[in-house]
Amino acid sequence: MLALPMAEGDLYSPSDFNESSINGMKVRVRFAPSPTGFLHIGGARTALFNWLYARHTAGTFILRVEDTDVARNTQEAVEVILNGLRWLGLDWDEGPLVGSSRCDDQTPQRGVPTSKGAHGPYFQSQRSGIYQRRVQELKDKGLAYDHEGAVKFKMTRELVVIPDLIVGDVTRELTDRERLDPDFVIVRSDGQPVFHLVNVIDDLEMAITHVVRGEDHLSNTAKHIALFRAFGVEPPKYAHIPLILNPDGTKMSKRDQGASLTYYLEEGYAPEAVVNYLCLLGWSPKDNREVVPVQEVVQMFDLPQVLRHNARFDMDKLHWMNGEYVRLMSNERFYELAIPALKRAGFDTSKFPSAYVKAALDTCKGKKRLFSELADYGGFYFVEEVIYDTEAAAKDFTSENRCLIGELLEGNSEATGSEGRRARASDAPGLHRQDCRAKSVSSARSARQGTGAGAARTGAGSNQMKTIYRTQNLQ
RNA sequence: GACCCUAUCGUCUAGCGGUUAGGACACCGCCCUUUCACGGCGGUAGCGCGGGUUCGAUUCCCGCUAGGGUCGCCA
């Protein structure tokens, strides 16, 4: 059972932090999203900060699904969360197993584990027995009572001080409405327990040591603390992190651009860039660096350093940062992200030889900041029909380039069996040099780009050639 | 209405009594580049307001203002 020492003077002792355990107890934090079919970018950041703290302290990161609201709770909705966290690389130590994201509590598949960890189930929909016992415990203690078919908790009338690792001590007085009746419903008249109750019970039963969550929960924390004490245990330590706001400073709602984590996946952001950007919202390495690998953040991150004020989401900066990551990432990683992005845009690279695909992608790396921009820039490499703009071809098909283009087309037609390509390849008879594939695709790009976008872009490839020349000379 | 949190360039931030208030994104010039991208140099731009405390406040305290949050048989 969780029983944190509560010696007041010890709460902010610096020695408590930077340690792998607090007072000898291993850190256990959790991310407890509700499956709404949507993972909010703010929720993702909350998960990230929990994960960072767990990894920093060598503690345990727990994923718990708060699916008490049966109406909007589906397996697909749970998978959105799991996939989102996996995409960001936030692995959890306890919680649902990927691939078996939810097992119906009525018909669990025999012998097939759906979760890992010793404090399960990790779906609230499967924990109703626990809640019932705990409510009975409160009733037995005279701290809860029936009221018009519901069950209400007898809230303390005393001032509650919320010790917060980020905000400091917060003294929460009752609002005027609460003064009328401080007690609150913990079980609805339909028998369903409410959020405040199940959240506390689960944190208690799962031995959570630190509750790291959005600041929107700060005011409610008084209720949670009262509940913990009613159960006879001291509450965990709290750390309320500031919220992420829209660029105009308003609250980010589901409909706002970029509110969903899925947006970033679909728009072609690299997850490592998103993670890095999110780290910098409310936390700073304090050394004027912007690009900080997440493993370094794990080393440096700590709760008391988290800023107290809300941050506005700056899409421009994320865009820039993504460009940084794209330019710096390995070619292999680039292919890994580029190929699915091209596929989403309708370009199937699997029809082409692997070496060709890589050579083609090599000419694109670092040119665009988002993978979603890749199709427009380099999609032409992966279409069947090859058409040249005569004007551009006349300009760019120099004697040097001709052989390179021939090489490109030849190599490609061998794999696709395209007659058209074969015929075109005859335009550029001659040399077949293995080392000029990258250069040849550049030349092809040069000619091809003249077809659709006008003369202004016809020179793009030749500059790329220079870049590639330079790169090769450097190596 | 009550309660809680917050306040440095447009945005993200460094700063924790004495600094020419630093960095990054964005923006504007110039350079590099026969295109794009990258890169280099420079520039515009900030301590919300009013009281204190202090020899001295961006920094500490109070008030105001502004923004955000909470007060549900939502989570």
Coordinates of C-alpha atoms in Angstrom, one line a residue, chain A residues 22-393:
Chain A
I22 CA 12.1 9.0 -3.5
N23 CA 12.6 8.2 0.1
G24 CA 13.7 4.8 -1.0
M25 CA 10.6 4.2 -3.0
K26 CA 10.8 3.7 -6.8
V27 CA 9.1 6.3 -8.8
R28 CA 5.9 5.2 -10.4
V29 CA 4.1 7.6 -12.8
R30 CA 1.2 7.1 -15.1
F31 CA -0.5 8.5 -18.1
A32 CA -4.2 8.0 -17.9
P33 CA -6.0 9.0 -21.1
S34 CA -9.6 8.6 -21.9
P35 CA -10.2 6.8 -25.2
T36 CA -12.0 9.4 -27.2
G37 CA -10.6 8.3 -30.6
F38 CA -8.3 11.2 -30.4
L39 CA -4.9 11.9 -28.7
H40 CA -4.6 15.6 -27.9
I41 CA -1.2 17.1 -28.5
G42 CA -1.4 18.4 -24.9
G43 CA -2.1 14.9 -23.7
A44 CA 0.9 13.7 -25.7
R45 CA 3.1 16.2 -23.9
T46 CA 1.7 15.1 -20.6
A47 CA 2.6 11.5 -21.5
L48 CA 6.0 12.7 -22.6
F49 CA 6.7 14.5 -19.3
N50 CA 5.6 11.5 -17.3
W51 CA 7.8 9.2 -19.5
L52 CA 10.8 11.6 -19.2
Y53 CA 10.5 11.7 -15.4
A54 CA 10.1 7.9 -15.2
R55 CA 13.2 7.3 -17.4
H56 CA 15.2 10.0 -15.6
T57 CA 14.6 8.4 -12.3
A58 CA 14.8 4.9 -13.6
G59 CA 11.2 4.5 -12.4
T60 CA 8.1 2.9 -13.9
F61 CA 5.9 4.5 -16.5
I62 CA 2.3 3.1 -16.4
L63 CA -0.4 3.5 -19.0
R64 CA -3.9 3.3 -17.7
V65 CA -7.0 3.6 -19.9
E66 CA -9.8 5.6 -18.3
D67 CA -12.6 4.1 -20.3
T68 CA -15.4 4.5 -17.8
D69 CA -17.4 6.4 -20.3
V70 CA -18.7 3.4 -22.1
A71 CA -20.6 5.3 -24.7
R72 CA -17.6 6.6 -26.5
N73 CA -15.2 3.8 -25.7
T74 CA -14.2 1.6 -28.6
Q75 CA -11.2 -0.6 -29.4
E76 CA -10.3 1.8 -32.2
A77 CA -10.3 4.7 -29.8
V78 CA -7.9 2.8 -27.5
E79 CA -5.6 2.0 -30.4
V80 CA -5.4 5.6 -31.4
I81 CA -3.8 6.2 -28.0
L82 CA -1.5 3.3 -28.1
N83 CA -0.3 4.0 -31.6
G84 CA 0.2 7.6 -30.8
L85 CA 2.4 6.8 -27.8
R86 CA 4.3 4.2 -29.8
W87 CA 4.8 6.6 -32.7
L88 CA 6.4 9.1 -30.2
G89 CA 8.5 6.3 -28.8
L90 CA 7.0 6.5 -25.3
D91 CA 7.2 2.9 -24.2
W92 CA 5.3 2.0 -21.1
D93 CA 6.4 -0.6 -18.5
E94 CA 2.9 -1.5 -17.3
G95 CA -0.4 -1.3 -19.2
P96 CA -2.2 -2.6 -22.2
L97 CA -0.2 -4.7 -24.6
V98 CA 0.0 -3.4 -28.1
G99 CA -2.1 -5.5 -30.5
S100 CA -4.5 -6.6 -27.8
S101 CA -5.4 -3.1 -26.9
R102 CA -8.6 -4.0 -25.2
C103 CA -10.3 -7.1 -24.0
D104 CA -14.0 -6.9 -23.3
D105 CA -14.4 -7.4 -19.6
Q106 CA -17.3 -9.7 -20.3
T107 CA -15.5 -12.1 -22.6
P108 CA -11.8 -12.0 -21.9
Q109 CA -9.9 -14.3 -24.2
R110 CA -8.7 -17.2 -22.1
G111 CA -5.0 -17.4 -21.7
V112 CA -4.3 -14.4 -23.8
P113 CA -2.7 -11.6 -21.7
T114 CA -4.0 -8.2 -22.7
S115 CA -1.8 -6.2 -20.3
K116 CA 1.6 -6.3 -18.7
G117 CA 2.3 -5.4 -15.1
A118 CA 1.3 -6.5 -11.6
H119 CA -1.2 -3.8 -10.8
G120 CA -3.8 -4.5 -13.4
P121 CA -6.3 -4.5 -14.9
Y122 CA -5.2 -1.3 -16.7
F123 CA -8.6 -0.6 -18.1
Q124 CA -11.0 1.1 -15.7
S125 CA -13.9 -0.7 -17.4
Q126 CA -12.4 -3.9 -15.8
R127 CA -12.0 -2.5 -12.3
S128 CA -15.5 -2.0 -11.2
G129 CA -15.2 -4.5 -8.4
I130 CA -12.3 -2.5 -6.9
Y131 CA -14.4 0.7 -7.0
Q132 CA -17.3 -0.9 -5.3
R133 CA -15.2 -2.2 -2.4
R134 CA -13.6 1.2 -2.0
V135 CA -17.0 3.0 -2.0
Q136 CA -18.2 0.6 0.6
E137 CA -15.1 1.3 2.7
L138 CA -15.9 5.1 2.6
K139 CA -19.5 4.4 3.6
D140 CA -18.3 2.2 6.5
K141 CA -16.1 4.9 7.7
G142 CA -19.0 7.4 7.5
L143 CA -17.3 9.4 4.8
A144 CA -19.7 8.7 2.0
Y145 CA -23.5 8.6 1.9
D146 CA -26.4 7.9 -0.4
H147 CA -28.1 10.9 -1.8
E148 CA -31.0 10.8 -4.3
G149 CA -29.8 7.5 -5.7
A150 CA -26.2 8.7 -6.0
V151 CA -23.3 8.4 -3.5
K152 CA -21.7 11.5 -2.3
F153 CA -18.3 12.0 -0.6
K154 CA -18.2 13.9 2.6
M155 CA -15.6 16.5 1.7
T156 CA -13.4 18.0 4.3
R157 CA -14.4 21.4 5.5
E158 CA -10.8 22.4 6.2
L159 CA -8.5 24.3 3.9
V160 CA -6.6 21.9 1.7
V161 CA -3.0 22.8 0.8
I162 CA -1.8 21.2 -2.4
P163 CA 2.0 20.7 -2.4
D164 CA 3.0 20.9 -6.1
L165 CA 6.5 20.2 -7.4
I166 CA 6.1 22.7 -10.2
V167 CA 3.7 25.3 -8.9
G168 CA 4.6 25.2 -5.2
D169 CA 2.2 25.1 -2.3
V170 CA -1.3 26.0 -3.4
T171 CA -4.0 26.8 -0.8
R172 CA -7.3 26.0 -2.3
E173 CA -10.3 27.7 -0.7
L174 CA -13.9 26.7 -1.5
T175 CA -15.7 28.6 -4.2
D176 CA -19.0 30.2 -3.4
R177 CA -20.9 27.3 -5.0
E178 CA -18.8 24.7 -3.1
R179 CA -19.5 26.6 0.2
L180 CA -23.2 25.8 -0.3
D181 CA -22.4 22.1 -0.4
P182 CA -18.8 20.9 -0.3
D183 CA -19.7 17.3 -0.8
F184 CA -19.6 15.9 -4.3
V185 CA -20.9 12.9 -6.1
I186 CA -18.6 9.9 -6.4
V187 CA -21.1 7.4 -7.8
R188 CA -23.8 8.4 -10.2
S189 CA -27.4 7.3 -9.7
D190 CA -26.8 4.8 -12.6
G191 CA -24.1 3.1 -10.5
Q192 CA -21.2 4.5 -12.5
P193 CA -18.3 5.9 -10.4
V194 CA -17.1 9.3 -11.4
F195 CA -13.7 10.4 -12.5
H196 CA -12.4 11.9 -9.3
L197 CA -13.1 8.7 -7.4
V198 CA -11.7 6.2 -9.9
N199 CA -8.7 8.3 -10.6
V200 CA -7.8 8.4 -6.9
I201 CA -8.5 4.7 -6.3
D202 CA -6.4 3.7 -9.3
D203 CA -3.5 5.9 -8.4
L204 CA -3.7 4.5 -4.9
E205 CA -4.0 0.8 -5.9
M206 CA -1.4 1.2 -8.6
A207 CA 1.0 2.7 -6.0
I208 CA 1.5 5.9 -8.1
T209 CA 4.2 8.1 -6.4
H210 CA 4.0 11.2 -8.6
V211 CA 0.9 12.5 -10.4
V212 CA 2.1 14.5 -13.4
R213 CA -0.8 16.0 -15.3
G214 CA -2.2 19.1 -16.9
E215 CA -2.8 22.2 -14.8
D216 CA -6.5 22.0 -15.6
H217 CA -6.6 19.5 -12.8
L218 CA -4.9 21.7 -10.2
S219 CA -8.2 23.0 -8.6
N220 CA -9.6 19.5 -8.5
T221 CA -6.6 18.2 -6.6
A222 CA -8.1 19.3 -3.3
K223 CA -10.8 16.8 -3.8
H224 CA -8.3 14.1 -4.7
I225 CA -6.2 14.8 -1.7
A226 CA -9.3 14.6 0.6
L227 CA -10.2 11.3 -1.0
F228 CA -6.7 9.8 -0.4
R229 CA -6.8 10.8 3.2
A230 CA -10.3 9.4 3.5
F231 CA -8.8 6.1 2.4
G232 CA -6.2 6.5 5.1
V233 CA -3.2 7.1 2.9
E234 CA -1.2 10.2 2.1
P235 CA -1.5 11.3 -1.5
P236 CA 1.2 11.1 -4.1
K237 CA 3.3 14.0 -5.0
Y238 CA 1.8 16.3 -7.6
A239 CA 3.3 18.1 -10.5
H240 CA 0.9 20.1 -12.6
I241 CA 2.3 21.1 -16.0
P242 CA 1.1 24.2 -17.9
L243 CA -1.2 23.8 -20.8
I244 CA -0.5 24.2 -24.5
L245 CA -2.6 27.0 -26.1
N246 CA -3.4 27.9 -29.6
P247 CA -1.2 30.5 -31.3
D248 CA -3.8 33.1 -30.4
G249 CA -3.7 32.2 -26.8
T250 CA -7.0 30.4 -26.7
K251 CA -7.6 27.0 -25.4
M252 CA -6.7 24.3 -27.9
S253 CA -9.8 22.3 -28.6
K254 CA -10.3 19.2 -30.7
R255 CA -11.2 21.2 -33.8
D256 CA -8.1 23.3 -33.8
Q257 CA -5.4 22.8 -36.4
G258 CA -2.7 20.5 -34.9
A259 CA -4.7 19.6 -31.8
S260 CA -4.5 15.9 -32.7
L261 CA -1.3 14.0 -32.7
T262 CA -2.5 12.2 -35.8
Y263 CA -2.1 15.5 -37.6
Y264 CA 1.7 15.4 -37.3
L265 CA 1.9 11.8 -38.5
E266 CA -0.2 12.6 -41.5
E267 CA 1.5 15.9 -42.3
G268 CA 4.9 14.1 -42.5
Y269 CA 6.6 15.1 -39.3
A270 CA 9.3 13.0 -37.8
P271 CA 8.3 11.8 -34.4
E272 CA 11.7 12.6 -33.0
A273 CA 11.2 16.2 -34.0
V274 CA 7.8 16.4 -32.5
V275 CA 9.1 14.9 -29.3
N276 CA 12.0 17.5 -29.2
Y277 CA 9.7 20.4 -29.9
L278 CA 7.3 19.2 -27.2
C279 CA 10.1 19.0 -24.7
L280 CA 10.9 22.6 -25.3
L281 CA 7.4 23.7 -24.4
G282 CA 7.6 24.4 -20.7
W283 CA 11.1 23.0 -20.3
S284 CA 14.5 24.2 -21.3
P285 CA 18.0 22.7 -21.4
K286 CA 19.2 26.3 -20.5
D287 CA 22.2 26.2 -22.7
N288 CA 20.7 27.9 -25.8
R289 CA 20.3 24.6 -27.6
E290 CA 17.1 23.8 -29.5
V291 CA 17.9 20.5 -31.0
V292 CA 18.4 18.2 -28.1
P293 CA 18.2 14.4 -28.5
V294 CA 15.6 12.9 -26.3
Q295 CA 18.1 10.7 -24.5
E296 CA 19.9 13.9 -23.4
V297 CA 16.6 15.3 -22.2
V298 CA 16.1 12.2 -20.1
Q299 CA 19.4 12.9 -18.4
M300 CA 18.6 16.5 -17.7
F301 CA 14.8 16.6 -17.2
D302 CA 13.4 17.2 -13.8
L303 CA 10.0 18.3 -12.5
P304 CA 10.9 21.4 -10.5
Q305 CA 12.5 22.9 -13.6
V306 CA 9.3 22.8 -15.6
L307 CA 7.9 26.3 -16.3
R308 CA 4.7 27.4 -14.6
H309 CA 3.1 29.3 -17.5
N310 CA 1.2 28.1 -20.5
A311 CA 2.9 28.0 -23.9
R312 CA 1.4 28.7 -27.3
F313 CA 2.0 26.2 -30.0
D314 CA 4.3 27.5 -32.7
M315 CA 3.8 25.5 -35.8
D316 CA 6.6 27.5 -37.6
K317 CA 9.2 26.4 -35.1
L318 CA 8.1 22.8 -35.2
H319 CA 8.3 23.0 -39.0
W320 CA 11.9 24.4 -38.7
M321 CA 12.8 21.7 -36.2
N322 CA 11.5 19.0 -38.4
G323 CA 13.7 20.3 -41.2
E324 CA 16.7 20.1 -38.8
Y325 CA 15.9 16.5 -38.0
V326 CA 15.4 15.5 -41.6
R327 CA 18.7 17.0 -42.6
L328 CA 20.5 15.4 -39.7
M329 CA 19.0 11.9 -39.7
S330 CA 20.6 8.9 -41.4
N331 CA 19.7 8.0 -44.9
E332 CA 18.2 4.8 -43.6
R333 CA 15.9 6.7 -41.3
F334 CA 15.0 9.0 -44.1
Y335 CA 14.0 6.1 -46.3
E336 CA 12.0 4.7 -43.4
L337 CA 9.9 7.8 -43.1
A338 CA 9.9 8.8 -46.8
I339 CA 8.6 5.6 -48.3
P340 CA 5.3 5.5 -46.2
A341 CA 4.8 9.2 -46.8
L342 CA 5.1 8.7 -50.5
K343 CA 2.7 5.8 -50.3
R344 CA 0.2 8.0 -48.6
A345 CA 0.5 10.4 -51.4
G346 CA -0.1 7.6 -54.0
F347 CA 3.5 6.8 -55.0
D348 CA 4.3 3.2 -54.6
T349 CA 8.1 2.9 -54.4
S350 CA 7.9 -0.9 -54.1
K351 CA 7.6 -1.2 -57.8
F352 CA 11.1 0.1 -58.2
P353 CA 14.5 -1.4 -57.5
S354 CA 15.7 -0.6 -54.0
A355 CA 18.9 1.0 -55.2
Y356 CA 17.0 3.2 -57.5
V357 CA 14.6 4.3 -54.7
K358 CA 17.4 5.1 -52.4
A359 CA 19.3 7.0 -55.1
A360 CA 16.2 9.0 -55.9
L361 CA 15.4 9.7 -52.2
D362 CA 19.0 10.8 -51.7
T363 CA 18.4 13.7 -54.0
C364 CA 15.5 14.8 -51.9
K365 CA 16.9 14.5 -48.4
G366 CA 17.3 17.9 -46.8
K367 CA 15.4 19.7 -49.5
K368 CA 12.0 19.7 -47.8
R369 CA 11.1 20.0 -44.2
L370 CA 8.1 17.8 -44.2
F371 CA 7.7 14.3 -45.6
S372 CA 4.3 15.4 -46.9
E373 CA 6.1 17.8 -49.2
L374 CA 8.2 15.0 -50.6
A375 CA 5.6 13.7 -53.1
D376 CA 5.4 17.0 -54.8
Y377 CA 9.1 17.4 -54.9
G378 CA 10.2 13.9 -55.8
G379 CA 7.1 11.9 -56.6
F380 CA 8.0 12.0 -60.3
Y381 CA 10.7 9.4 -59.7
F382 CA 8.0 6.9 -59.0
V383 CA 5.5 7.2 -61.8
E384 CA 5.2 4.9 -64.8
E385 CA 4.9 7.5 -67.5
V386 CA 8.1 9.4 -68.2
I387 CA 7.6 12.6 -70.1
Y388 CA 10.2 15.2 -70.9
D389 CA 9.8 18.8 -71.5
T390 CA 11.6 19.5 -74.8
E391 CA 12.8 22.9 -73.8
A392 CA 14.2 21.7 -70.5
A393 CA 15.7 18.6 -72.1

